[in-house]
Amino acid sequence: MIYLRIKRVLDIVFSLVALILLSPVFVVLIIAIKIGSKGPVLFRQTRIGIRKSHFDILKFRTMRTDSPSDVPTHLLENPDEWITKVGRFMRKTSLDELPQIFNVLKGEMSIIGPRPALWNQFDLIEERDKYGANDIPVGLTGWAQINGRDELKISEKAMLDGEYAEKIGFAMDFKCFWGTIISVLRHEGVVEGRKDKRSSK
């Protein structure tokens, strides 16, 4: 698909520009994380990429080092117990996702695409198979993220990811990009802690 080649070039260009422009933000966040709690600045977690390949996603650490691993935060009984003060701010503003720019540069992710599932989110991976959503590059943000994010059921999220896969192109990526900016400014769709409506069934 020709657009995927164009998409890769755009990913590299925009990622390099973003790294240059956001370098002061990176420095401030690194200092804040080190002052706020003990532990590494970055958090690595195994995720599912294109064609169900595995890779280590990068995030700024927002939780204590002894927090449960490989569990989505919105499925924890009491996430506030584990999230640091600086981490709470970064999650609210999505600044914790910035290190994924390096994942994009490495070709493990795209700027726009389905959010990469955890390696053990078998229900989501299986649902995405039904729509061909595992066969396109995963992204920093995507169609599902601007249409509900954490508030969506697994089946709804997979269906939206499939819709993106079917309509992938410049126009769709443009909608996702600007929709993400609006969602972040409004703090939409971010949910911490268990809720029955996000059941994988």
PDB file of N, CA, C and O in Angstrom, residues 41-83:
ATOM      1  N   VAL A  41      13.416   6.900  35.079  1.00  0.00           N
ATOM      2  CA  VAL A  41      12.588   7.911  34.433  1.00  0.00           C
ATOM      3  C   VAL A  41      11.619   7.259  33.456  1.00  0.00           C
ATOM      4  O   VAL A  41      10.443   7.639  33.383  1.00  0.00           O
ATOM      5  N   LEU A  42      12.106   6.261  32.733  1.00  0.00           N
ATOM      6  CA  LEU A  42      11.293   5.604  31.717  1.00  0.00           C
ATOM      7  C   LEU A  42      10.691   4.301  32.205  1.00  0.00           C
ATOM      8  O   LEU A  42      11.260   3.603  33.058  1.00  0.00           O
ATOM      9  N   PHE A  43       9.550   3.964  31.655  1.00  0.00           N
ATOM     10  CA  PHE A  43       8.851   2.726  31.942  1.00  0.00           C
ATOM     11  C   PHE A  43       8.743   1.944  30.633  1.00  0.00           C
ATOM     12  O   PHE A  43       8.326   2.492  29.607  1.00  0.00           O
ATOM     13  N   ARG A  44       9.159   0.696  30.643  1.00  0.00           N
ATOM     14  CA  ARG A  44       9.089  -0.160  29.457  1.00  0.00           C
ATOM     15  C   ARG A  44       8.052  -1.255  29.673  1.00  0.00           C
ATOM     16  O   ARG A  44       7.963  -1.815  30.767  1.00  0.00           O
ATOM     17  N   GLN A  45       7.310  -1.549  28.632  1.00  0.00           N
ATOM     18  CA  GLN A  45       6.266  -2.566  28.745  1.00  0.00           C
ATOM     19  C   GLN A  45       6.090  -3.250  27.389  1.00  0.00           C
ATOM     20  O   GLN A  45       6.074  -2.589  26.353  1.00  0.00           O
ATOM     21  N   THR A  46       5.958  -4.573  27.408  1.00  0.00           N
ATOM     22  CA  THR A  46       5.810  -5.326  26.163  1.00  0.00           C
ATOM     23  C   THR A  46       4.426  -5.110  25.574  1.00  0.00           C
ATOM     24  O   THR A  46       3.416  -5.314  26.242  1.00  0.00           O
ATOM     25  N   ARG A  47       4.395  -4.695  24.319  1.00  0.00           N
ATOM     26  CA  ARG A  47       3.133  -4.433  23.628  1.00  0.00           C
ATOM     27  C   ARG A  47       3.100  -5.187  22.292  1.00  0.00           C
ATOM     28  O   ARG A  47       4.109  -5.715  21.825  1.00  0.00           O
ATOM     29  N   ILE A  48       1.919  -5.183  21.694  1.00  0.00           N
ATOM     30  CA  ILE A  48       1.708  -5.858  20.424  1.00  0.00           C
ATOM     31  C   ILE A  48       1.731  -4.842  19.287  1.00  0.00           C
ATOM     32  O   ILE A  48       0.974  -3.867  19.297  1.00  0.00           O
ATOM     33  N   GLY A  49       2.611  -5.064  18.306  1.00  0.00           N
ATOM     34  CA  GLY A  49       2.719  -4.169  17.168  1.00  0.00           C
ATOM     35  C   GLY A  49       2.059  -4.742  15.932  1.00  0.00           C
ATOM     36  O   GLY A  49       1.181  -5.615  16.013  1.00  0.00           O
ATOM     37  N   ILE A  50       2.480  -4.256  14.771  1.00  0.00           N
ATOM     38  CA  ILE A  50       1.903  -4.699  13.510  1.00  0.00           C
ATOM     39  C   ILE A  50       2.108  -6.199  13.314  1.00  0.00           C
ATOM     40  O   ILE A  50       3.165  -6.736  13.647  1.00  0.00           O
ATOM     41  N   ARG A  51       1.089  -6.870  12.821  1.00  0.00           N
ATOM     42  CA  ARG A  51       1.067  -8.321  12.609  1.00  0.00           C
ATOM     43  C   ARG A  51       1.415  -9.089  13.884  1.00  0.00           C
ATOM     44  O   ARG A  51       2.080 -10.106  13.860  1.00  0.00           O
ATOM     45  N   LYS A  52       1.000  -8.524  15.007  1.00  0.00           N
ATOM     46  CA  LYS A  52       1.124  -9.139  16.334  1.00  0.00           C
ATOM     47  C   LYS A  52       2.566  -9.391  16.765  1.00  0.00           C
ATOM     48  O   LYS A  52       2.851 -10.306  17.541  1.00  0.00           O
ATOM     49  N   SER A  53       3.479  -8.558  16.258  1.00  0.00           N
ATOM     50  CA  SER A  53       4.869  -8.614  16.710  1.00  0.00           C
ATOM     51  C   SER A  53       4.959  -7.971  18.096  1.00  0.00           C
ATOM     52  O   SER A  53       4.109  -7.152  18.470  1.00  0.00           O
ATOM     53  N   HIS A  54       5.980  -8.332  18.853  1.00  0.00           N
ATOM     54  CA  HIS A  54       6.173  -7.777  20.197  1.00  0.00           C
ATOM     55  C   HIS A  54       7.254  -6.694  20.172  1.00  0.00           C
ATOM     56  O   HIS A  54       8.246  -6.818  19.453  1.00  0.00           O
ATOM     57  N   PHE A  55       7.062  -5.637  20.957  1.00  0.00           N
ATOM     58  CA  PHE A  55       8.085  -4.611  21.127  1.00  0.00           C
ATOM     59  C   PHE A  55       7.914  -3.961  22.489  1.00  0.00           C
ATOM     60  O   PHE A  55       6.873  -4.108  23.134  1.00  0.00           O
ATOM     61  N   ASP A  56       8.940  -3.271  22.946  1.00  0.00           N
ATOM     62  CA  ASP A  56       8.889  -2.579  24.241  1.00  0.00           C
ATOM     63  C   ASP A  56       8.490  -1.134  24.033  1.00  0.00           C
ATOM     64  O   ASP A  56       9.244  -0.343  23.442  1.00  0.00           O
ATOM     65  N   ILE A  57       7.310  -0.782  24.523  1.00  0.00           N
ATOM     66  CA  ILE A  57       6.845   0.596  24.417  1.00  0.00           C
ATOM     67  C   ILE A  57       7.509   1.426  25.516  1.00  0.00           C
ATOM     68  O   ILE A  57       7.818   0.920  26.600  1.00  0.00           O
ATOM     69  N   LEU A  58       7.769   2.698  25.221  1.00  0.00           N
ATOM     70  CA  LEU A  58       8.401   3.594  26.184  1.00  0.00           C
ATOM     71  C   LEU A  58       7.409   4.635  26.680  1.00  0.00           C
ATOM     72  O   LEU A  58       6.648   5.200  25.897  1.00  0.00           O
ATOM     73  N   LYS A  59       7.424   4.851  27.977  1.00  0.00           N
ATOM     74  CA  LYS A  59       6.617   5.903  28.588  1.00  0.00           C
ATOM     75  C   LYS A  59       7.416   6.538  29.704  1.00  0.00           C
ATOM     76  O   LYS A  59       8.340   5.927  30.257  1.00  0.00           O
ATOM     77  N   PHE A  60       7.071   7.777  30.055  1.00  0.00           N
ATOM     78  CA  PHE A  60       7.603   8.336  31.286  1.00  0.00           C
ATOM     79  C   PHE A  60       6.923   7.599  32.441  1.00  0.00           C
ATOM     80  O   PHE A  60       5.712   7.364  32.409  1.00  0.00           O
ATOM     81  N   ARG A  61       7.699   7.232  33.443  1.00  0.00           N
ATOM     82  CA  ARG A  61       7.136   6.471  34.565  1.00  0.00           C
ATOM     83  C   ARG A  61       6.167   7.348  35.360  1.00  0.00           C
ATOM     84  O   ARG A  61       6.521   8.432  35.799  1.00  0.00           O
ATOM     85  N   THR A  62       4.953   6.853  35.550  1.00  0.00           N
ATOM     86  CA  THR A  62       3.926   7.592  36.295  1.00  0.00           C
ATOM     87  C   THR A  62       3.490   6.861  37.559  1.00  0.00           C
ATOM     88  O   THR A  62       2.675   7.389  38.314  1.00  0.00           O
ATOM     89  N   MET A  63       4.036   5.657  37.777  1.00  0.00           N
ATOM     90  CA  MET A  63       3.613   4.853  38.920  1.00  0.00           C
ATOM     91  C   MET A  63       4.815   4.442  39.764  1.00  0.00           C
ATOM     92  O   MET A  63       5.966   4.517  39.317  1.00  0.00           O
ATOM     93  N   ARG A  64       4.538   4.015  40.971  1.00  0.00           N
ATOM     94  CA  ARG A  64       5.596   3.512  41.850  1.00  0.00           C
ATOM     95  C   ARG A  64       6.218   2.269  41.240  1.00  0.00           C
ATOM     96  O   ARG A  64       5.579   1.542  40.479  1.00  0.00           O
ATOM     97  N   THR A  65       7.474   2.025  41.579  1.00  0.00           N
ATOM     98  CA  THR A  65       8.186   0.890  40.999  1.00  0.00           C
ATOM     99  C   THR A  65       7.641  -0.456  41.477  1.00  0.00           C
ATOM    100  O   THR A  65       7.895  -1.482  40.846  1.00  0.00           O
ATOM    101  N   ASP A  66       6.887  -0.471  42.589  1.00  0.00           N
ATOM    102  CA  ASP A  66       6.339  -1.733  43.094  1.00  0.00           C
ATOM    103  C   ASP A  66       4.891  -1.955  42.661  1.00  0.00           C
ATOM    104  O   ASP A  66       4.207  -2.845  43.177  1.00  0.00           O
ATOM    105  N   SER A  67       4.403  -1.181  41.692  1.00  0.00           N
ATOM    106  CA  SER A  67       3.023  -1.329  41.224  1.00  0.00           C
ATOM    107  C   SER A  67       2.877  -2.607  40.391  1.00  0.00           C
ATOM    108  O   SER A  67       3.860  -3.110  39.838  1.00  0.00           O
ATOM    109  N   PRO A  68       1.653  -3.163  40.287  1.00  0.00           N
ATOM    110  CA  PRO A  68       1.430  -4.384  39.507  1.00  0.00           C
ATOM    111  C   PRO A  68       1.856  -4.199  38.054  1.00  0.00           C
ATOM    112  O   PRO A  68       1.573  -3.176  37.438  1.00  0.00           O
ATOM    113  N   SER A  69       2.547  -5.192  37.517  1.00  0.00           N
ATOM    114  CA  SER A  69       3.030  -5.089  36.138  1.00  0.00           C
ATOM    115  C   SER A  69       2.059  -5.746  35.165  1.00  0.00           C
ATOM    116  O   SER A  69       1.306  -6.646  35.527  1.00  0.00           O
ATOM    117  N   ASP A  70       2.104  -5.268  33.920  1.00  0.00           N
ATOM    118  CA  ASP A  70       1.290  -5.834  32.835  1.00  0.00           C
ATOM    119  C   ASP A  70      -0.203  -5.851  33.136  1.00  0.00           C
ATOM    120  O   ASP A  70      -0.925  -6.773  32.735  1.00  0.00           O
ATOM    121  N   VAL A  71      -0.659  -4.832  33.867  1.00  0.00           N
ATOM    122  CA  VAL A  71      -2.086  -4.675  34.142  1.00  0.00           C
ATOM    123  C   VAL A  71      -2.484  -3.260  33.724  1.00  0.00           C
ATOM    124  O   VAL A  71      -1.907  -2.287  34.216  1.00  0.00           O
ATOM    125  N   PRO A  72      -3.455  -3.104  32.806  1.00  0.00           N
ATOM    126  CA  PRO A  72      -3.890  -1.752  32.430  1.00  0.00           C
ATOM    127  C   PRO A  72      -4.348  -0.988  33.662  1.00  0.00           C
ATOM    128  O   PRO A  72      -5.054  -1.541  34.515  1.00  0.00           O
ATOM    129  N   THR A  73      -3.944   0.263  33.773  1.00  0.00           N
ATOM    130  CA  THR A  73      -4.253   1.044  34.971  1.00  0.00           C
ATOM    131  C   THR A  73      -5.751   1.116  35.242  1.00  0.00           C
ATOM    132  O   THR A  73      -6.186   1.080  36.392  1.00  0.00           O
ATOM    133  N   HIS A  74      -6.569   1.197  34.168  1.00  0.00           N
ATOM    134  CA  HIS A  74      -8.008   1.326  34.395  1.00  0.00           C
ATOM    135  C   HIS A  74      -8.636   0.042  34.927  1.00  0.00           C
ATOM    136  O   HIS A  74      -9.810   0.027  35.292  1.00  0.00           O
ATOM    137  N   LEU A  75      -7.839  -1.062  35.003  1.00  0.00           N
ATOM    138  CA  LEU A  75      -8.360  -2.306  35.564  1.00  0.00           C
ATOM    139  C   LEU A  75      -7.910  -2.532  37.009  1.00  0.00           C
ATOM    140  O   LEU A  75      -8.293  -3.514  37.638  1.00  0.00           O
ATOM    141  N   LEU A  76      -7.091  -1.630  37.534  1.00  0.00           N
ATOM    142  CA  LEU A  76      -6.674  -1.729  38.929  1.00  0.00           C
ATOM    143  C   LEU A  76      -7.817  -1.319  39.848  1.00  0.00           C
ATOM    144  O   LEU A  76      -8.604  -0.433  39.521  1.00  0.00           O
ATOM    145  N   GLU A  77      -7.898  -1.964  41.002  1.00  0.00           N
ATOM    146  CA  GLU A  77      -8.968  -1.648  41.961  1.00  0.00           C
ATOM    147  C   GLU A  77      -8.825  -0.229  42.494  1.00  0.00           C
ATOM    148  O   GLU A  77      -9.793   0.489  42.646  1.00  0.00           O
ATOM    149  N   ASN A  78      -7.588   0.169  42.788  1.00  0.00           N
ATOM    150  CA  ASN A  78      -7.352   1.497  43.356  1.00  0.00           C
ATOM    151  C   ASN A  78      -6.096   2.099  42.734  1.00  0.00           C
ATOM    152  O   ASN A  78      -5.027   2.099  43.346  1.00  0.00           O
ATOM    153  N   PRO A  79      -6.199   2.616  41.504  1.00  0.00           N
ATOM    154  CA  PRO A  79      -5.012   3.133  40.812  1.00  0.00           C
ATOM    155  C   PRO A  79      -4.332   4.298  41.521  1.00  0.00           C
ATOM    156  O   PRO A  79      -3.118   4.458  41.412  1.00  0.00           O
ATOM    157  N   ASP A  80      -5.093   5.112  42.248  1.00  0.00           N
ATOM    158  CA  ASP A  80      -4.495   6.253  42.935  1.00  0.00           C
ATOM    159  C   ASP A  80      -3.438   5.819  43.950  1.00  0.00           C
ATOM    160  O   ASP A  80      -2.557   6.603  44.317  1.00  0.00           O
ATOM    161  N   GLU A  81      -3.542   4.593  44.403  1.00  0.00           N
ATOM    162  CA  GLU A  81      -2.581   4.065  45.366  1.00  0.00           C
ATOM    163  C   GLU A  81      -1.189   3.936  44.743  1.00  0.00           C
ATOM    164  O   GLU A  81      -0.178   3.999  45.430  1.00  0.00           O
ATOM    165  N   TRP A  82      -1.146   3.750  43.427  1.00  0.00           N
ATOM    166  CA  TRP A  82       0.111   3.464  42.748  1.00  0.00           C
ATOM    167  C   TRP A  82       0.651   4.648  41.940  1.00  0.00           C
ATOM    168  O   TRP A  82       1.844   4.725  41.684  1.00  0.00           O
ATOM    169  N   ILE A  83      -0.215   5.560  41.524  1.00  0.00           N
ATOM    170  CA  ILE A  83       0.208   6.664  40.669  1.00  0.00           C
ATOM    171  C   ILE A  83       0.882   7.769  41.490  1.00  0.00           C
ATOM    172  O   ILE A  83       0.371   8.172  42.535  1.00  0.00           O
TER     173      ILE A  83
END
